[in-house]
Coordinates of C-alpha atoms and ligand atoms in Angstrom, one line a residue:
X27 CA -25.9 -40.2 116.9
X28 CA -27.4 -40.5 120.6
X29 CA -26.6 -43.3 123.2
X30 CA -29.9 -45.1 124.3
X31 CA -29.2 -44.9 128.3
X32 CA -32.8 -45.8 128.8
X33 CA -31.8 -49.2 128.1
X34 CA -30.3 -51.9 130.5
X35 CA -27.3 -52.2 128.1
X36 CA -26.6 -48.6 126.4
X37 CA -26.1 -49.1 123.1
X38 CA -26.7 -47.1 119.3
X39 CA -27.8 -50.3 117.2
X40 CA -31.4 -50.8 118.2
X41 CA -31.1 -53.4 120.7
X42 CA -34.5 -53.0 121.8
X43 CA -35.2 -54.2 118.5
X44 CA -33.6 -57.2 118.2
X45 CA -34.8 -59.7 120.5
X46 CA -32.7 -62.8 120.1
X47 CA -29.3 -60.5 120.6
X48 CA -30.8 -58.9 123.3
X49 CA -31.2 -61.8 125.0
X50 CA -28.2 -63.1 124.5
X51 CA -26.5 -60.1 125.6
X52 CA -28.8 -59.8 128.8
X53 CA -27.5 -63.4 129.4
X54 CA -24.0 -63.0 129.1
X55 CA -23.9 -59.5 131.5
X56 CA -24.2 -61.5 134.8
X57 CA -21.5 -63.1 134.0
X58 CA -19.6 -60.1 133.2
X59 CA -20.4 -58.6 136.5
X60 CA -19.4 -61.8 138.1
X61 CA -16.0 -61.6 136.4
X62 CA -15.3 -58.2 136.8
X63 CA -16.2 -58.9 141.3
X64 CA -14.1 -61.6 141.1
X65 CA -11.0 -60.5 139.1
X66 CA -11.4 -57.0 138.1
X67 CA -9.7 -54.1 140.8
X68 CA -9.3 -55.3 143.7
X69 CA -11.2 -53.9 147.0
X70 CA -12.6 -51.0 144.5
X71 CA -16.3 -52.2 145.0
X72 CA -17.4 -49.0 146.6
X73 CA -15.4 -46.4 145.7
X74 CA -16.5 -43.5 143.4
X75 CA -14.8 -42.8 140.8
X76 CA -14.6 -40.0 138.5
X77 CA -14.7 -41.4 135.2
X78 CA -16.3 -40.4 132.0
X79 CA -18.9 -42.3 129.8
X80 CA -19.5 -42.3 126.3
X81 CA -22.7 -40.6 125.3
X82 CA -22.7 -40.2 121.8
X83 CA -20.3 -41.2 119.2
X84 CA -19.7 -37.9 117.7
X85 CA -15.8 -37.0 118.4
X86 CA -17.0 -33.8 119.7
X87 CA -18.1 -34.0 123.1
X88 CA -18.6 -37.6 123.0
X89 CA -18.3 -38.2 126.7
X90 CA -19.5 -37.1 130.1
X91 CA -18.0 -37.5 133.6
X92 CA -19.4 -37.7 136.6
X93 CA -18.8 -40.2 140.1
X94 CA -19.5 -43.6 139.4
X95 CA -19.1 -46.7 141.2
X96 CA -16.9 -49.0 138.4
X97 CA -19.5 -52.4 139.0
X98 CA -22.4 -49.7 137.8
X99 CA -20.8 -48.5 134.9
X100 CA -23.2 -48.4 131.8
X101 CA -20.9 -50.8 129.5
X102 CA -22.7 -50.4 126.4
X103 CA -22.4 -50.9 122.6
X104 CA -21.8 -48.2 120.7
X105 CA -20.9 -48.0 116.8
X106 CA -19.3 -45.3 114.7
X107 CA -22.3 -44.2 112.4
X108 CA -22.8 -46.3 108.9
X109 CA -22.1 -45.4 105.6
X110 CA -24.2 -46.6 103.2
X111 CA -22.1 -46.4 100.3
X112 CA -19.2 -47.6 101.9
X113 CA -16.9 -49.9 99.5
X114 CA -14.4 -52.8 100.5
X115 CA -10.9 -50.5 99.1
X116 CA -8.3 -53.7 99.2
X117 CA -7.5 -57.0 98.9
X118 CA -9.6 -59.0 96.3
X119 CA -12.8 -57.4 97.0
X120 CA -11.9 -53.9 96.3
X121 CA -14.6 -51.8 94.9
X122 CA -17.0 -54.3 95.6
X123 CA -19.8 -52.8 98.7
X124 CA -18.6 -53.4 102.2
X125 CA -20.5 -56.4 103.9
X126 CA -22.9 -56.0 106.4
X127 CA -23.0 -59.6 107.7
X128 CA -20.1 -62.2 107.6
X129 CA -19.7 -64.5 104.4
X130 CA -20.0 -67.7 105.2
X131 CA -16.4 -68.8 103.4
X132 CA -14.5 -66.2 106.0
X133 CA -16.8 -66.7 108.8
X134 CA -13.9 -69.0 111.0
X135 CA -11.5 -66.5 110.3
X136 CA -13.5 -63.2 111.1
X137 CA -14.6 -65.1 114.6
X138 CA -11.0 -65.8 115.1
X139 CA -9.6 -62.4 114.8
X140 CA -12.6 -60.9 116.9
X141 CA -12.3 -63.5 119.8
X142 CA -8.2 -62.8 119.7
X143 CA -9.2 -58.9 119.9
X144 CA -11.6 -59.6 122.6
X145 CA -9.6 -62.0 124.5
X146 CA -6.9 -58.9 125.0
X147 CA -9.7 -56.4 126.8
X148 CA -10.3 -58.2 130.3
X149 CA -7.1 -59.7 129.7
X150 CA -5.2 -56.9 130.9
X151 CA -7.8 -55.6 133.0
X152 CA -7.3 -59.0 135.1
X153 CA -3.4 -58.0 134.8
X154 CA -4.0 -54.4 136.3
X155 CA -6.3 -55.9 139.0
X156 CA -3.8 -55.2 142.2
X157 CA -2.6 -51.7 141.1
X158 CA -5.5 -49.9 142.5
X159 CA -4.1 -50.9 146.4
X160 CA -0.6 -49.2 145.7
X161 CA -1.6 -46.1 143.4
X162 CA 1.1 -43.0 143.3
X163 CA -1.9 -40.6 144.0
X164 CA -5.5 -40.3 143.4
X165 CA -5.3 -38.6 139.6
X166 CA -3.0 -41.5 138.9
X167 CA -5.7 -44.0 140.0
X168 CA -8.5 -42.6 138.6
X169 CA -6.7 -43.2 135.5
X170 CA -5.9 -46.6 135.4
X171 CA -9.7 -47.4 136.4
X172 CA -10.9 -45.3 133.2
X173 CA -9.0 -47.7 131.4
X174 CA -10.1 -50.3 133.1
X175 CA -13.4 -49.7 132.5
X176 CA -12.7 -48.9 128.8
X177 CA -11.4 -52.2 128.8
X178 CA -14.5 -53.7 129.9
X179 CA -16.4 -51.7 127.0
X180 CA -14.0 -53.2 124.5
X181 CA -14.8 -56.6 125.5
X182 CA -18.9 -55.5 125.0
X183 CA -18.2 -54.8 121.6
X184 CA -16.7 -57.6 120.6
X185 CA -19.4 -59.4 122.8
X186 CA -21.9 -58.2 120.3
X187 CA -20.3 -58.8 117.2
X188 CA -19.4 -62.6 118.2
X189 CA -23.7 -62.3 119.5
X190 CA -24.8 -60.9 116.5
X191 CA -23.2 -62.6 114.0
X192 CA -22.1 -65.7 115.0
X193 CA -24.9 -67.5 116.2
X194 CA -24.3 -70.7 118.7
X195 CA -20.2 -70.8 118.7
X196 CA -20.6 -66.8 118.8
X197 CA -22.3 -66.9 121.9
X198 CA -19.8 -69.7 123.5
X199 CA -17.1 -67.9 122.4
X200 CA -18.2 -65.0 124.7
X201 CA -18.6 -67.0 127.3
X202 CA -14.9 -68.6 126.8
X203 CA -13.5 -65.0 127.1
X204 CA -14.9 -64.6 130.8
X205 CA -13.2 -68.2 131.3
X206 CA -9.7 -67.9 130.2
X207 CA -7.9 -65.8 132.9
X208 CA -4.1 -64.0 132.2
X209 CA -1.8 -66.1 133.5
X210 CA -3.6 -69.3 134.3
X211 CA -1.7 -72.4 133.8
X212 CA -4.4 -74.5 132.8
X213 CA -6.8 -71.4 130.6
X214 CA -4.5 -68.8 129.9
X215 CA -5.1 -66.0 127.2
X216 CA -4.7 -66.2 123.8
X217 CA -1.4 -64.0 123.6
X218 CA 2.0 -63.8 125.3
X219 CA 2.2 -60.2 126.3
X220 CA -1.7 -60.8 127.9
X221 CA -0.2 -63.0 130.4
X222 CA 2.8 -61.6 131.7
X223 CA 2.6 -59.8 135.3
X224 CA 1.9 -55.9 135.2
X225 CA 3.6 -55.9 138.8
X226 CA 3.6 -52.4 139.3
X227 CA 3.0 -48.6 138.4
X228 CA 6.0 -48.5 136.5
X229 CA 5.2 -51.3 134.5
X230 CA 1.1 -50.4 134.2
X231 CA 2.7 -46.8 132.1
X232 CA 5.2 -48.8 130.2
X233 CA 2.6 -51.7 129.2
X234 CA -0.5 -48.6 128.3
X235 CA 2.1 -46.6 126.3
X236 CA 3.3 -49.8 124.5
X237 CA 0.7 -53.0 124.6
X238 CA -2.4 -50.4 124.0
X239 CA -0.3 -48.7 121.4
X240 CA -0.3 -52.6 119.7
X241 CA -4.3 -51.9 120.5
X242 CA -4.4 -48.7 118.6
X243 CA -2.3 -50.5 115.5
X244 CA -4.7 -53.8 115.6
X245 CA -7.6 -51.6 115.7
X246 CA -7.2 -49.2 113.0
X247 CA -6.2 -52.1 111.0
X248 CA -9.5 -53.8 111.6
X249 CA -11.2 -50.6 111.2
X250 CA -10.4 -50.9 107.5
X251 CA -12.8 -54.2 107.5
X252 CA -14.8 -55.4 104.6
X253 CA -17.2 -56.7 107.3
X254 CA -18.7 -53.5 108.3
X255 CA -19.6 -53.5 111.6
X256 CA -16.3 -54.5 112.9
X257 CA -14.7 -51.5 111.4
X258 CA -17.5 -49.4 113.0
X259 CA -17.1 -50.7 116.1
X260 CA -13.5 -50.8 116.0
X261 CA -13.3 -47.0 115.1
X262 CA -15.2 -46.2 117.9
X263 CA -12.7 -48.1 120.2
X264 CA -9.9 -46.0 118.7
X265 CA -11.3 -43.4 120.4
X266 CA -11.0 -44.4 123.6
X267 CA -7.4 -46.3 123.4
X268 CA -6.2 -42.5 122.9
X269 CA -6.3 -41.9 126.7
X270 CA -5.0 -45.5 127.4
X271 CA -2.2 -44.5 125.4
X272 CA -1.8 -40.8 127.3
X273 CA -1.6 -42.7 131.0
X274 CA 1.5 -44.7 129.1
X275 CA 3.1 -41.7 128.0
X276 CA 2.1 -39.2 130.0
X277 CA 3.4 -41.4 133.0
X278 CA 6.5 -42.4 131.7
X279 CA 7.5 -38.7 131.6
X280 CA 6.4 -37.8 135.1
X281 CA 8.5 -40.6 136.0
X282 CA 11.3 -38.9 134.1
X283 CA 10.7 -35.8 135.4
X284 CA 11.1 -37.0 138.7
X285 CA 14.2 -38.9 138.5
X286 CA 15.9 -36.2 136.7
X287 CA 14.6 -33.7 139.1
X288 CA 16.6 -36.4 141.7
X289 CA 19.6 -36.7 140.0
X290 CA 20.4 -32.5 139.6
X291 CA 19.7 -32.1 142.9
X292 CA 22.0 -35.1 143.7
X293 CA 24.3 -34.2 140.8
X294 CA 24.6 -38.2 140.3
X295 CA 24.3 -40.4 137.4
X296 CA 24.5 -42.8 140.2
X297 CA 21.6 -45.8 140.4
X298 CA 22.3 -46.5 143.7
X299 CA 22.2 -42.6 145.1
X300 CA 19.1 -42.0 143.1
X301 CA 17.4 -45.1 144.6
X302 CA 18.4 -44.2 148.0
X303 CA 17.0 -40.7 147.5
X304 CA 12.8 -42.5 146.2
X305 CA 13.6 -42.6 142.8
X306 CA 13.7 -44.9 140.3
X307 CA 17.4 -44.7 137.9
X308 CA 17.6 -44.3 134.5
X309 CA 18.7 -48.0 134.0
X310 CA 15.7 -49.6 136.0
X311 CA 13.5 -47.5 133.5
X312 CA 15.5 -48.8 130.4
X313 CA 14.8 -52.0 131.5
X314 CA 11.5 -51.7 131.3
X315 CA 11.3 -50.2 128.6
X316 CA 13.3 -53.0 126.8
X317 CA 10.8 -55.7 128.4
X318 CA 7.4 -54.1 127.5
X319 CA 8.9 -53.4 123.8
X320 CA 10.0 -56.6 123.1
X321 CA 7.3 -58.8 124.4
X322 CA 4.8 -56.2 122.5
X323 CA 6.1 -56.0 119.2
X324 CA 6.1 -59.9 119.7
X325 CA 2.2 -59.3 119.1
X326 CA 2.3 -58.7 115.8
X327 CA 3.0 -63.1 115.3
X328 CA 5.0 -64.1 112.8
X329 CA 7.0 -61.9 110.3
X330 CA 6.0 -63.8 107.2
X331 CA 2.6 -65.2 107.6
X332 CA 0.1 -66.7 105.1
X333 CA -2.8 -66.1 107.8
X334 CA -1.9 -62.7 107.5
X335 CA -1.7 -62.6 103.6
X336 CA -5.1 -64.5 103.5
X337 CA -6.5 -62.1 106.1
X338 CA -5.9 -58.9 103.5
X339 CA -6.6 -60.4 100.2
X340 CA -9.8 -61.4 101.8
X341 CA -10.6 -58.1 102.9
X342 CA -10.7 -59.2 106.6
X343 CA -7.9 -57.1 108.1
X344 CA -6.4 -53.8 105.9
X345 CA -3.0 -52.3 107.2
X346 CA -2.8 -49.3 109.4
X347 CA -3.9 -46.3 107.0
X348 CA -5.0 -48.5 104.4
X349 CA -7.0 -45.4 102.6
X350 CA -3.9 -43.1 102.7
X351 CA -1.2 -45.2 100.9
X352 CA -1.0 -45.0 97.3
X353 CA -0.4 -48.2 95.9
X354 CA -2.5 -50.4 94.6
X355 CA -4.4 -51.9 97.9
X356 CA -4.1 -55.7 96.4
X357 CA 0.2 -55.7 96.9
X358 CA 0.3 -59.0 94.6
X359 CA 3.9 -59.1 93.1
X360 CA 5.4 -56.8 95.9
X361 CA 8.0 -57.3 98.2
X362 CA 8.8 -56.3 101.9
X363 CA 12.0 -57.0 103.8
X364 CA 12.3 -58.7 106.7
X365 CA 15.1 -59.7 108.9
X366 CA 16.9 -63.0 109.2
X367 CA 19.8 -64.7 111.0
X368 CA 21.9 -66.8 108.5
X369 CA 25.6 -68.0 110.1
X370 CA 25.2 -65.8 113.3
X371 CA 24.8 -63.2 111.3
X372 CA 21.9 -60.7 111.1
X373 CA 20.7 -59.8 107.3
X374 CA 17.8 -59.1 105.4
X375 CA 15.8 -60.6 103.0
X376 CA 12.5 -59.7 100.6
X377 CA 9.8 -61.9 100.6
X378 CA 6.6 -61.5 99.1
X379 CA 4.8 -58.0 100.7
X380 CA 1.2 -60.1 101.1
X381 CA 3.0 -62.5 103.5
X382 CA 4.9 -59.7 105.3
X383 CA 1.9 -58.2 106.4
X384 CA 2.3 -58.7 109.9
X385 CA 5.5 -56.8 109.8
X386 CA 4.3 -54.6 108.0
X387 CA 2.1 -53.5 110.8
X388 CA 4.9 -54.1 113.5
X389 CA 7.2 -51.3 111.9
X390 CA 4.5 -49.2 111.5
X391 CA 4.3 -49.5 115.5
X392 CA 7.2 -49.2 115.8
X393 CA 7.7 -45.9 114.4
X394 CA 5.1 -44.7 116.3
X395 CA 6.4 -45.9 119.5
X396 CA 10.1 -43.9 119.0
X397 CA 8.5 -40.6 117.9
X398 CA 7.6 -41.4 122.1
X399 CA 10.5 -41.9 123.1
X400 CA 11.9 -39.0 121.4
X401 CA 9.2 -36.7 123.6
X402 CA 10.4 -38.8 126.5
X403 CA 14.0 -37.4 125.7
X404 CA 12.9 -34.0 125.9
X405 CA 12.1 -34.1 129.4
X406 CA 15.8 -35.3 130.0
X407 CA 17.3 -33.4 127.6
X408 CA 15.2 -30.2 129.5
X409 CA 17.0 -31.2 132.7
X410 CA 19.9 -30.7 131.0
X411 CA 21.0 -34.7 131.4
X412 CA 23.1 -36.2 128.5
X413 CA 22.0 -39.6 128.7
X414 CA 18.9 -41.1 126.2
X415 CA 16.5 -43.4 126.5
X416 CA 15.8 -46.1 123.3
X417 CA 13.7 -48.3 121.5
X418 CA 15.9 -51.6 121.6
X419 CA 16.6 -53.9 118.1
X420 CA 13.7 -55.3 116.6
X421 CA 15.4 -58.8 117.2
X422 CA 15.7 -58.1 120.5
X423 CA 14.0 -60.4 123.4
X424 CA 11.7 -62.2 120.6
X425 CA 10.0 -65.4 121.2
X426 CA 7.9 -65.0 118.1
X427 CA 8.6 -65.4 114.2
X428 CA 11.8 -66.0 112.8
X429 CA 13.6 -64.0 115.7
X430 CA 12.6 -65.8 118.2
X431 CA 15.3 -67.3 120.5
X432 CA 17.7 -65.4 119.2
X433 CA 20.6 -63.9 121.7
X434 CA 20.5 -60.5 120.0
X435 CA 21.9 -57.3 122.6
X436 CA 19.7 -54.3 122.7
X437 CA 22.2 -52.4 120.6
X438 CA 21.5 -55.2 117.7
X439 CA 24.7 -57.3 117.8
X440 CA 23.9 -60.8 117.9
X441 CA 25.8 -62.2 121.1
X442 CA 26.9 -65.7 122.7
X443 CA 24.6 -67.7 125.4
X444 CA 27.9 -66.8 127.9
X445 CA 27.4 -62.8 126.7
X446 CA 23.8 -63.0 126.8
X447 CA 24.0 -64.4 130.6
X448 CA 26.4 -62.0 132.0
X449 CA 24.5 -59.0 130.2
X450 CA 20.3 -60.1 131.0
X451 CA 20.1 -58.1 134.2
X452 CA 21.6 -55.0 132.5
X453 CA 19.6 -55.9 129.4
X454 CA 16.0 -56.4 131.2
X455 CA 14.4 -55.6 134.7
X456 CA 15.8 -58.0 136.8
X457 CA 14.2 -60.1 140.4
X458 CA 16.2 -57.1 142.1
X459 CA 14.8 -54.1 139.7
X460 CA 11.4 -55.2 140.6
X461 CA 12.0 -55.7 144.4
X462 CA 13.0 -51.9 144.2
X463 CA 10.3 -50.7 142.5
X464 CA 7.5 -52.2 144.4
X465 CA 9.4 -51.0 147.2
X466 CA 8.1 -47.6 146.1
X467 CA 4.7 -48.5 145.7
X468 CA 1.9 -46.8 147.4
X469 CA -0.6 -45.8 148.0
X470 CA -0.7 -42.1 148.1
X471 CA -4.8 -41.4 148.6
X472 CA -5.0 -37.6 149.6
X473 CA -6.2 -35.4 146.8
X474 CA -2.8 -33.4 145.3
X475 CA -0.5 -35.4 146.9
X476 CA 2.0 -37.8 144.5
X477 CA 4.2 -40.5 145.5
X478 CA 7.9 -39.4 145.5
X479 CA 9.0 -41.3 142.4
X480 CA 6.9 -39.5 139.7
X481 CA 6.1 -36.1 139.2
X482 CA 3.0 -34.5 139.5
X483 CA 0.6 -33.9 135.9
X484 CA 0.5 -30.5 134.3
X485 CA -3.1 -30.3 134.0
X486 CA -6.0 -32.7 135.8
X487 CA -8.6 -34.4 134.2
X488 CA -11.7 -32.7 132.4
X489 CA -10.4 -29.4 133.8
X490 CA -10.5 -30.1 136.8
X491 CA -7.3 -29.4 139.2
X492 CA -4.6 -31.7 140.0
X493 CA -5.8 -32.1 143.7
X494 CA -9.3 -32.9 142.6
X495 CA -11.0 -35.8 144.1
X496 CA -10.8 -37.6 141.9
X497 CA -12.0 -41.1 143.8
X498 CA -14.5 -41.0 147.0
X499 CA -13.8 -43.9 149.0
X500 CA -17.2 -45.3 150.1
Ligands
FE2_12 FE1 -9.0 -52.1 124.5
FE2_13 FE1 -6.6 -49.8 125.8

């Protein structure tokens, strides 16, 4: 299914056709160029970059690269190709055909789940925005501006379904998402994790392998959809948040690699020796990892919800594989346990499955997030070091749901206010952890050449070599 690129916006659904959205849409892209100039990456106006663009939505050879300044990039709306036949398979709807517009009785709910999903996309683009100035090497910064781009893509689609369908408050609510700005005091983003800093490089792999990895989860969940066209053009995002999610691991490792390279040449377990020597310790790392975890899983909301029970009955949201599980896709009568803390102690308790849904989706995120961990691990255990990285407890660091405020130790031992003090700069990156790291910040800008904390990739881009050029500064 071809891309039109003869078109001012690219796009597979017959724009050209439909006058009213194409007006809309032609309306709202100054705008997006305006926001992307005045909070997208910083002093990156007139470099080249080598990034690929969707072409096609056929997973095989979707994409073509080429130099491209970011401000010209041909954001576009692409959806994964219909299905006529297609049928709603859960909630109360099942068996009945998949809609093709929005019923009017779930109309404020299916605007509020595609305005939360599209207030995340230049959400984190606006929290990546200073990276570009201290990049570990040009491969690395390519990278982060595909994904910043991508970013910008993901907010076009759900651009165009809030256009399409939604009429009037549609087309204000796409122009509220180029207002609210992450971290603004007065118009902040919808969600926690969407305003916290992304300060450095170290924190830009830990919040791709971990925040777009809660992107991958959200989106295949919507990608089950009774309303069609927001599982097609959620599927076709999946596609995309793949690489996001390869920067995250990917650079984690090289990180790893690095630091354990450090510490056998050192022989130290030492943070303070393997700081002195450019790298970043094992600790710092933990730290981060405990931070970016926490305030993730956090997206999920609540752990028993009846927004997110309505949301699946209703056929608005399925769970992550919906079509391979084998029950009976309408989970009335069924049960899910969740965790709670009764007389400082931490237990469990069932409540019904349809409200758990939330959670639900959390631990299936968070299974996938320690088979990464595990391939982290690897790279130490290679090395031949004896210390582990980990996921912390679920309870951990939670400000959401029934967890939230809760002194709980990494380790999953609920602990005092006193304990909790003493321990929170071993527990989480601390004003000194992050002094450190940006102290190692860049940027390195000759082709081949890394920054001494992280380890060069094993392969480049497209096939091309690690030293490629993979940015022209204009
Ligand atoms: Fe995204
Ligand atoms: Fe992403």
């Amino acid at each position: 299914m071809a891309i039109d690129y003869t078109q001012k916006i690219p796009n597979n659904v017959n724009l050209a056709d439909d006058r009213t959205l194409q007006r809309a849409l032609e309306q709202w892209q100054p705008n997006f160029i305006t926001w992307w100039d005045d909070v997208g990456p910083e002093g990156s106006t007139n470099h080249e970059v080598y990034l690929r663009t969707a072409t096609s939505v056929d997973p095989q050879g979707w994409a073509v690269f080429d130099y491209v300044k970011m401000r010209d990039y041909r954001w576009g709306i692409f959806l994964n190709p219909a299905d006529a036949e297609r049928q709603i398979h859960f909630g109360d709807h099942k068996g009945e055909k998949a809609w093709q517009d929005v019923p009017g009785e779930h109309r404020a709910n299916l605007r509020r789940i595609i305005v939360t999903q599209g207030d995340t996309e230049p959400a984190s683009v606006e929290q990546q925005r200073h990276l570009g100035l201290t990049a570990p090497s040009l491969y690395d910064l390519r990278n982060l501006f595909q994904v910043n781009v991508e970013e910008g893509r993901h907010l076009w689609a759900m651009v165009y379904l809030l256009q399409k369908f939604f009429g009037r408050d549609g087309r204000e609510e796409a122009g509220a998402l180029l207002e609210r700005t992450s971290g603004d005091a007065n118009n902040p983003r919808i969600l926690g994790a969407f305003n916290e800093k992304t300060p450095d490089w170290l924190a830009f792999f830990m919040f791709t392998y971990f925040t777009d990895r809660d992107g991958k989860f959200q989106l295949a969940a919507l990608a089950e959809s009774a309303f069609d066209p927001l599982a097609r053009t959620t599927k076709f995002m999946l596609t995309e948040e793949a690489h996001h999610m390869f920067v995250g691991e990917s650079g984690v490792s090289r990180v790893l690699q690095r630091t354990a390279q450090v510490m056998n040449e050192l022989k130290t377990d030492d943070p303070a020796l393997v700081r002195a020597a450019g790298a970043i310790d094992l600790g710092t790392i933990q730290r981060y990892l405990n931070f970016h975890y926490s305030v993730t899983i956090d997206l999920f909301g609540a752990d028993q919800s009846s927004n997110a029970a309505t949301f699946y009955s209703s056929g608005l949201k399925g769970r992550y594989e919906e079509g391979k599980r084998s029950d009976d896709h309408v989970l009335k009568g069924q049960t899910y346990k969740v965790l709670e803390v009764q007389n400082g102690q931490l237990g469990e308790k069932e409540v019904p499955m349809l409200n758990a849904l939330n959670e639900v989706l959390r631990d299936d995120f968070i299974k996938d997030s320690i088979a990464g961990i595990g391939r982290w691990n690897k790279v130490l255990e290679k090395a031949g070091l004896t210390q582990r990285l980990a996921a912390p407890h679920k309870a951990f660091n939670r400000k959401i749901g029934a967890l939230a405020g809760i002194r709980m130790s990494p380790d999953g031992r609920v602990v005092s206010d006193e304990e909790w003090k003493a321990k929170e700069s071993e527990w989480l990156p601390s004003p000194a952890d992050f002094a450190f790291v940006a102290s190692l910040m860049g940027p390195v800008l000759e082709p081949g050449k890394f920054a001494g904390w992280i380890a060069p990739p094993a392969m480049g881009i497209n096939k091309n070599p690690v030293d490629f050029e993979y940015v022209r500064f204009g």
